Amino acid sequence: MTRFLIVPQWQGSPASRAMLLVDGANAIAGDLPRRDTTILDVPLEAGESLGTGVRRLSALLRVRELITEHMAGPEQTVLIGGDCSVSVSALSAIDTSDLAVLWCDAHPDLNDPASSPSGAFSGMSLASVLGHGEPRLALTPGIPAERVVLLGARSIDEGERARLGSIAAVAPEDAHDPDAVAAAVRATGAARVWVHIDVDVIDPAEFEGVSDAEPFGVGAAALAAVIRRVREEVPLAGATIAGFAPRSPADSVRDMGAILRLIGAVA
């Protein structure tokens, strides 16, 4: 059975209209089976950096506690963000010793507090999964870079390039080959895989509800096909779908078909 954990966290986002992520999470929740869905009571306040280079750290730590409380149990969990850093909290709450991560995102999210141009934690998420960055947020131990596959990244900060070289990467134009992506995940040697999807990985020509659209992305149907093929090779441990920031109810309706297609692929 799949359960859905709705995490309307906005505090990890660098966007000026980050609160739209709350609307996006709630919109998705409305199309999920109620009995299998839990909505976390994420604080609305911004929070404080607590003397670190991570903006809104205190709020992020509180949400991490909430996610940890709800990750226990044998059911497969699909997290619905909110900003994409909710994946870090989910992974910190489960056994990752045999886990691969397929990180589908227009951005590598490999900054740390020293290199981040914004101080927003979402841009540090994958680095934290690897065990780098702010100690109160980074995984301990981190997931080794050889068990991470990055798909669809095409907007890369200069400070991310050093870590990018140690990770297997699938370019957007190659993401339409499910067999190649499945082979990359299988090559990690992991027994299970967590699939992280920031919806900005999808080409903006077919999906508009994101804060920072990047051209030349992956098609939603192609991405769903990739995930299904990966699941045939490596069992799914759980998944995240995040980054949905519709500007109006009409925008939400227009993009929901792609969202539900991805939910079908991971659930």
Tab-separated table of N, CA, C and O in Angstrom, residues 33-98:
chain	number	residue	atom	x	y	z
A	33	PRO	N	-6.390	9.902	-2.557
A	33	PRO	CA	-7.355	9.207	-1.695
A	33	PRO	C	-7.233	9.666	-0.250
A	33	PRO	O	-6.157	9.595	0.346
A	34	ARG	N	-8.327	10.140	0.321
A	34	ARG	CA	-8.282	10.766	1.637
A	34	ARG	C	-7.779	9.804	2.717
A	34	ARG	O	-7.029	10.195	3.600
A	35	ARG	N	-8.194	8.565	2.657
A	35	ARG	CA	-7.840	7.640	3.739
A	35	ARG	C	-6.344	7.311	3.764
A	35	ARG	O	-5.827	6.864	4.786
A	36	ASP	N	-5.664	7.523	2.639
A	36	ASP	CA	-4.236	7.217	2.561
A	36	ASP	C	-3.365	8.469	2.597
A	36	ASP	O	-2.168	8.401	2.327
A	37	THR	N	-3.955	9.612	2.914
A	37	THR	CA	-3.253	10.890	2.821
A	37	THR	C	-3.218	11.590	4.172
A	37	THR	O	-4.245	11.714	4.843
A	38	THR	N	-2.017	12.044	4.549
A	38	THR	CA	-1.837	12.821	5.770
A	38	THR	C	-1.237	14.173	5.390
A	38	THR	O	-0.233	14.221	4.663
A	39	ILE	N	-1.832	15.247	5.878
A	39	ILE	CA	-1.326	16.599	5.618
A	39	ILE	C	-0.628	17.098	6.876
A	39	ILE	O	-1.247	17.186	7.943
A	40	LEU	N	0.649	17.400	6.766
A	40	LEU	CA	1.399	17.881	7.923
A	40	LEU	C	1.091	19.353	8.195
A	40	LEU	O	0.901	20.142	7.265
A	41	ASP	N	1.074	19.684	9.466
A	41	ASP	CA	0.808	21.061	9.890
A	41	ASP	C	2.114	21.844	9.892
A	41	ASP	O	2.720	22.095	10.932
A	42	VAL	N	2.547	22.217	8.697
A	42	VAL	CA	3.811	22.935	8.540
A	42	VAL	C	3.637	24.370	9.022
A	42	VAL	O	2.659	25.039	8.667
A	43	PRO	N	4.572	24.880	9.834
A	43	PRO	CA	4.449	26.271	10.294
A	43	PRO	C	4.521	27.242	9.122
A	43	PRO	O	5.272	27.033	8.172
A	44	LEU	N	3.735	28.306	9.213
A	44	LEU	CA	3.725	29.300	8.147
A	44	LEU	C	4.839	30.333	8.302
A	44	LEU	O	5.238	30.975	7.332
A	45	GLU	N	5.351	30.502	9.539
A	45	GLU	CA	6.368	31.525	9.742
A	45	GLU	C	7.675	31.156	9.040
A	45	GLU	O	7.975	29.993	8.810
A	46	ALA	N	8.432	32.170	8.710
A	46	ALA	CA	9.658	31.971	7.941
A	46	ALA	C	10.729	31.246	8.735
A	46	ALA	O	11.440	30.406	8.198
A	47	GLY	N	10.878	31.556	10.021
A	47	GLY	CA	11.955	30.960	10.795
A	47	GLY	C	13.234	31.784	10.703
A	47	GLY	O	13.315	32.780	9.968
A	48	GLU	N	14.239	31.340	11.462
A	48	GLU	CA	15.506	32.063	11.560
A	48	GLU	C	16.668	31.205	11.048
A	48	GLU	O	16.601	29.977	11.060
A	49	SER	N	17.733	31.877	10.639
A	49	SER	CA	18.912	31.159	10.133
A	49	SER	C	19.764	30.577	11.249
A	49	SER	O	20.643	29.745	10.992
A	50	LEU	N	19.558	31.010	12.479
A	50	LEU	CA	20.283	30.497	13.655
A	50	LEU	C	21.803	30.620	13.509
A	50	LEU	O	22.565	29.743	13.923
A	51	GLY	N	22.214	31.711	12.904
A	51	GLY	CA	23.640	31.967	12.776
A	51	GLY	C	24.345	31.164	11.699
A	51	GLY	O	25.578	31.146	11.641
A	52	THR	N	23.593	30.508	10.828
A	52	THR	CA	24.186	29.697	9.758
A	52	THR	C	23.981	30.390	8.416
A	52	THR	O	23.363	31.453	8.331
A	53	GLY	N	24.442	29.750	7.360
A	53	GLY	CA	24.215	30.254	6.016
A	53	GLY	C	22.972	29.690	5.368
A	53	GLY	O	22.791	29.826	4.151
A	54	VAL	N	22.100	29.057	6.161
A	54	VAL	CA	20.861	28.480	5.638
A	54	VAL	C	19.685	29.334	6.093
A	54	VAL	O	19.410	29.433	7.291
A	55	ARG	N	19.008	29.944	5.175
A	55	ARG	CA	17.848	30.770	5.510
A	55	ARG	C	16.722	29.912	6.094
A	55	ARG	O	16.500	28.783	5.678
A	56	ARG	N	16.049	30.465	7.112
A	56	ARG	CA	14.844	29.845	7.679
A	56	ARG	C	15.129	28.471	8.299
A	56	ARG	O	14.266	27.588	8.304
A	57	LEU	N	16.336	28.307	8.819
A	57	LEU	CA	16.744	26.996	9.334
A	57	LEU	C	15.822	26.492	10.439
A	57	LEU	O	15.495	25.297	10.486
A	58	SER	N	15.404	27.347	11.343
A	58	SER	CA	14.591	26.879	12.466
A	58	SER	C	13.289	26.249	11.983
A	58	SER	O	12.844	25.223	12.526
A	59	ALA	N	12.665	26.832	10.958
A	59	ALA	CA	11.435	26.252	10.413
A	59	ALA	C	11.718	24.928	9.712
A	59	ALA	O	10.947	23.969	9.830
A	60	LEU	N	12.827	24.855	9.007
A	60	LEU	CA	13.194	23.616	8.323
A	60	LEU	C	13.414	22.477	9.318
A	60	LEU	O	13.014	21.336	9.069
A	61	LEU	N	14.030	22.789	10.446
A	61	LEU	CA	14.265	21.764	11.469
A	61	LEU	C	12.949	21.281	12.066
A	61	LEU	O	12.793	20.089	12.374
A	62	ARG	N	11.997	22.179	12.238
A	62	ARG	CA	10.699	21.777	12.764
A	62	ARG	C	9.982	20.861	11.787
A	62	ARG	O	9.392	19.848	12.183
A	63	VAL	N	10.020	21.183	10.509
A	63	VAL	CA	9.376	20.326	9.516
A	63	VAL	C	10.066	18.968	9.461
A	63	VAL	O	9.409	17.931	9.315
A	64	ARG	N	11.365	18.964	9.609
A	64	ARG	CA	12.097	17.688	9.629
A	64	ARG	C	11.585	16.790	10.752
A	64	ARG	O	11.414	15.582	10.577
A	65	GLU	N	11.351	17.372	11.916
A	65	GLU	CA	10.806	16.606	13.033
A	65	GLU	C	9.440	16.023	12.675
A	65	GLU	O	9.144	14.860	12.977
A	66	LEU	N	8.600	16.826	12.036
A	66	LEU	CA	7.269	16.368	11.659
A	66	LEU	C	7.341	15.206	10.670
A	66	LEU	O	6.610	14.209	10.794
A	67	ILE	N	8.215	15.320	9.684
A	67	ILE	CA	8.360	14.258	8.685
A	67	ILE	C	8.863	12.983	9.350
A	67	ILE	O	8.354	11.879	9.099
A	68	THR	N	9.846	13.103	10.218
A	68	THR	CA	10.391	11.928	10.900
A	68	THR	C	9.313	11.209	11.694
A	68	THR	O	9.240	9.971	11.701
A	69	GLU	N	8.452	11.954	12.355
A	69	GLU	CA	7.368	11.364	13.138
A	69	GLU	C	6.416	10.543	12.276
A	69	GLU	O	5.802	9.582	12.765
A	70	HIS	N	6.292	10.890	11.010
A	70	HIS	CA	5.307	10.240	10.143
A	70	HIS	C	5.916	9.256	9.153
A	70	HIS	O	5.179	8.667	8.344
A	71	MET	N	7.228	9.047	9.191
A	71	MET	CA	7.863	8.132	8.246
A	71	MET	C	7.908	6.694	8.740
A	71	MET	O	8.249	5.787	7.986
A	72	ALA	N	7.608	6.453	10.014
A	72	ALA	CA	7.660	5.099	10.549
A	72	ALA	C	6.549	4.244	9.933
A	72	ALA	O	5.488	4.746	9.581
A	73	GLY	N	6.828	2.948	9.822
A	73	GLY	CA	5.825	2.026	9.303
A	73	GLY	C	6.283	1.352	8.034
A	73	GLY	O	7.206	1.827	7.355
A	74	PRO	N	5.642	0.225	7.685
A	74	PRO	CA	6.092	-0.566	6.535
A	74	PRO	C	5.607	-0.048	5.186
A	74	PRO	O	6.091	-0.482	4.144
A	75	GLU	N	4.650	0.871	5.186
A	75	GLU	CA	4.079	1.320	3.921
A	75	GLU	C	5.074	2.153	3.121
A	75	GLU	O	5.906	2.857	3.673
A	76	GLN	N	4.958	2.041	1.811
A	76	GLN	CA	5.740	2.917	0.941
A	76	GLN	C	5.154	4.326	1.019
A	76	GLN	O	3.949	4.514	0.937
A	77	THR	N	6.024	5.320	1.202
A	77	THR	CA	5.576	6.700	1.366
A	77	THR	C	5.947	7.528	0.145
A	77	THR	O	7.073	7.485	-0.340
A	78	VAL	N	4.982	8.297	-0.338
A	78	VAL	CA	5.220	9.312	-1.363
A	78	VAL	C	5.005	10.664	-0.708
A	78	VAL	O	3.909	10.968	-0.231
A	79	LEU	N	6.065	11.460	-0.647
A	79	LEU	CA	5.971	12.818	-0.114
A	79	LEU	C	5.542	13.770	-1.219
A	79	LEU	O	6.031	13.673	-2.347
A	80	ILE	N	4.661	14.681	-0.862
A	80	ILE	CA	4.243	15.734	-1.775
A	80	ILE	C	4.651	17.063	-1.159
A	80	ILE	O	4.153	17.450	-0.107
A	81	GLY	N	5.627	17.759	-1.790
A	81	GLY	CA	6.002	19.088	-1.329
A	81	GLY	C	5.090	20.116	-1.960
A	81	GLY	O	4.294	19.772	-2.830
A	82	GLY	N	5.249	21.329	-1.542
A	82	GLY	CA	6.323	21.973	-0.882
A	82	GLY	C	7.598	22.023	-1.719
A	82	GLY	O	7.675	21.599	-2.848
A	83	ASP	N	8.593	22.673	-1.130
A	83	ASP	CA	9.874	22.755	-1.829
A	83	ASP	C	10.578	21.413	-1.768
A	83	ASP	O	10.266	20.553	-0.947
A	84	CYS	N	11.564	21.234	-2.660
A	84	CYS	CA	12.110	19.898	-2.867
A	84	CYS	C	13.036	19.433	-1.748
A	84	CYS	O	13.416	18.269	-1.710
A	85	SER	N	13.366	20.304	-0.790
A	85	SER	CA	14.244	19.861	0.288
A	85	SER	C	13.548	18.916	1.258
A	85	SER	O	14.205	18.342	2.135
A	86	VAL	N	12.233	18.715	1.108
A	86	VAL	CA	11.558	17.740	1.966
A	86	VAL	C	12.122	16.341	1.756
A	86	VAL	O	12.029	15.487	2.649
A	87	SER	N	12.730	16.084	0.598
A	87	SER	CA	13.351	14.776	0.368
A	87	SER	C	14.456	14.495	1.372
A	87	SER	O	14.656	13.346	1.775
A	88	VAL	N	15.193	15.519	1.748
A	88	VAL	CA	16.307	15.315	2.681
A	88	VAL	C	15.773	14.820	4.023
A	88	VAL	O	16.309	13.872	4.615
A	89	SER	N	14.724	15.430	4.499
A	89	SER	CA	14.134	15.019	5.766
A	89	SER	C	13.609	13.593	5.693
A	89	SER	O	13.769	12.808	6.636
A	90	ALA	N	12.976	13.232	4.586
A	90	ALA	CA	12.469	11.867	4.435
A	90	ALA	C	13.605	10.856	4.446
A	90	ALA	O	13.530	9.817	5.123
A	91	LEU	N	14.662	11.143	3.733
A	91	LEU	CA	15.781	10.207	3.658
A	91	LEU	C	16.517	10.105	4.987
A	91	LEU	O	17.080	9.056	5.315
A	92	SER	N	16.493	11.179	5.776
A	92	SER	CA	17.151	11.131	7.078
A	92	SER	C	16.401	10.224	8.047
A	92	SER	O	16.948	9.822	9.075
A	93	ALA	N	15.148	9.888	7.717
A	93	ALA	CA	14.309	9.117	8.626
A	93	ALA	C	14.245	7.632	8.273
A	93	ALA	O	13.579	6.869	8.976
A	94	ILE	N	14.898	7.203	7.190
A	94	ILE	CA	14.835	5.804	6.796
A	94	ILE	C	16.240	5.227	6.664
A	94	ILE	O	17.238	5.960	6.666
A	95	ASP	N	16.306	3.913	6.548
A	95	ASP	CA	17.580	3.228	6.336
A	95	ASP	C	18.038	3.456	4.898
A	95	ASP	O	17.338	3.079	3.955
A	96	THR	N	19.180	4.076	4.730
A	96	THR	CA	19.699	4.359	3.385
A	96	THR	C	20.922	3.515	3.048
A	96	THR	O	21.599	3.790	2.060
A	97	SER	N	21.206	2.507	3.849
A	97	SER	CA	22.444	1.742	3.666
A	97	SER	C	22.482	0.989	2.341
A	97	SER	O	23.571	0.686	1.837
A	98	ASP	N	21.298	0.671	1.767
A	98	ASP	CA	21.253	-0.059	0.496
A	98	ASP	C	20.467	0.712	-0.554
A	98	ASP	O	19.933	0.130	-1.493
